[in-house]
Short mmCIF file of C-alpha atoms in Angstrom, two decimals:
data_model
loop_
_atom_site.label_atom_id
_atom_site.label_comp_id
_atom_site.label_asym_id
_atom_site.label_seq_id
_atom_site.Cartn_x
_atom_site.Cartn_y
_atom_site.Cartn_z
CA ILE W 1 55.02 67.64 -13.54
CA LEU W 2 57.48 65.07 -13.44
CA LYS W 3 58.39 65.85 -16.91
CA THR W 4 58.91 69.57 -16.15
CA TYR W 5 60.71 69.58 -13.15
CA LYS W 6 63.80 67.27 -13.27
CA ILE W 7 64.33 67.98 -9.79
CA LEU W 8 60.75 66.43 -8.88
CA PHE W 9 61.47 63.52 -11.40
CA ASP W 10 64.58 63.05 -9.44
CA PHE W 11 63.31 62.76 -5.92
CA HIS W 12 60.27 60.89 -7.38
CA VAL W 13 62.81 58.19 -8.63
CA ASN W 14 65.59 58.29 -5.85
CA VAL W 15 63.47 58.69 -2.67
CA THR W 16 59.71 57.56 -3.50
CA MET W 17 60.43 54.91 -5.57
CA ARG W 18 62.89 53.39 -3.82
CA LYS W 19 61.09 53.39 -0.50
CA TRP W 20 57.87 52.28 -1.87
CA ASN W 21 59.91 49.13 -3.27
CA SER W 22 62.08 48.96 0.50
CA ILE W 23 60.41 47.67 4.02
CA SER W 24 59.96 51.37 5.21
CA LYS W 25 57.32 53.23 3.41
CA SER W 26 57.20 56.52 4.88
CA VAL W 27 58.94 59.70 2.77
CA THR W 28 59.88 62.22 5.16
CA HIS W 29 61.39 65.90 4.64
CA GLU W 30 64.87 64.38 6.16
CA ASP W 31 65.07 62.13 3.04
CA ILE W 32 64.14 64.77 0.49
CA MET W 33 66.62 66.86 2.19
CA MET W 34 69.26 64.29 1.83
CA GLU W 35 68.37 63.78 -1.64
CA PHE W 36 68.91 67.44 -1.88
CA ASN W 37 72.65 67.12 -0.72
CA GLU W 38 73.17 64.68 -3.36
CA LEU W 39 72.14 66.62 -5.96
CA ALA W 40 73.75 69.68 -4.45
CA ALA W 41 77.18 67.41 -4.86
CA ARG W 42 76.88 67.00 -8.43
CA ASP W 43 75.27 70.36 -9.41
CA GLU W 44 76.30 73.62 -8.60
CA PHE W 45 73.35 75.42 -9.26
CA VAL W 46 71.30 73.24 -6.85
CA ASP W 47 74.35 73.57 -4.26
CA SER W 48 73.79 77.74 -4.74
CA TRP W 49 69.99 77.31 -3.37
CA THR W 50 69.59 78.51 -0.14
CA GLU W 51 68.08 76.46 2.98
CA THR W 52 64.92 78.19 2.83
CA THR W 53 64.71 77.53 -1.01
CA ARG W 54 65.41 73.51 -0.10
CA LYS W 55 62.84 73.63 2.71
CA ARG W 56 60.11 75.05 0.42
CA VAL W 57 60.73 72.83 -2.68
CA SER W 58 60.84 69.68 -0.40
CA SER W 59 57.87 70.82 1.48
CA ALA W 60 56.25 71.44 -2.15
CA TYR W 61 56.81 68.01 -3.42
CA LEU W 62 55.78 66.27 -0.22
CA THR W 63 52.58 68.42 -0.35
CA ILE W 64 52.27 67.04 -4.04
CA LEU W 65 52.32 63.95 -3.05
CA ARG W 66 49.77 64.04 -0.22
CA LYS W 67 47.11 65.69 -2.91
CA ALA W 68 47.83 63.08 -5.43
CA GLY W 69 46.60 60.51 -2.31
CA MET W 70 49.93 58.89 -2.72
CA LEU W 71 51.35 60.28 0.99
CA ASP W 72 49.25 59.81 3.91
CA ILE W 73 49.26 62.03 7.17
CA ASP W 74 51.78 60.10 8.83
CA SER W 75 54.26 60.10 5.76
CA THR W 76 53.33 56.84 4.94
CA LEU W 77 53.25 55.74 1.03
CA ARG W 78 50.07 54.50 -0.15
CA PRO W 79 48.75 53.04 -3.71
CA VAL W 80 46.95 55.34 -5.82
CA ALA W 81 43.10 54.30 -6.11
CA CYS W 82 42.29 55.61 -9.96
CA GLY W 83 39.19 54.70 -11.29
CA ASN W 84 39.79 55.08 -15.04
CA PHE W 85 43.83 53.43 -14.87
CA ASP W 86 42.63 51.58 -18.41
CA TYR W 87 42.95 55.00 -19.97
CA TYR W 88 46.71 55.90 -18.83
CA LEU W 89 47.79 52.49 -20.40
CA MET W 90 46.40 52.67 -23.51
#
């Protein structure tokens, strides 16, 4: 998903990874919306999106993190438990 959708890659690198490496290990809708504002300042296509579209994309990204097991119900990041982790390193 991150390779296909550049905006999700940007969210992951600029928001989620920064939060993971900081003291505050939570990712909220407001964090994603702040990144949207940064992206909109550099990209007129993203700037043309309505607020509803931005909220839906933000919600979808947070849902992806939850379903992948990276985000708790209280918006706290957690490590992913992967039984076949060696497979992905090869």
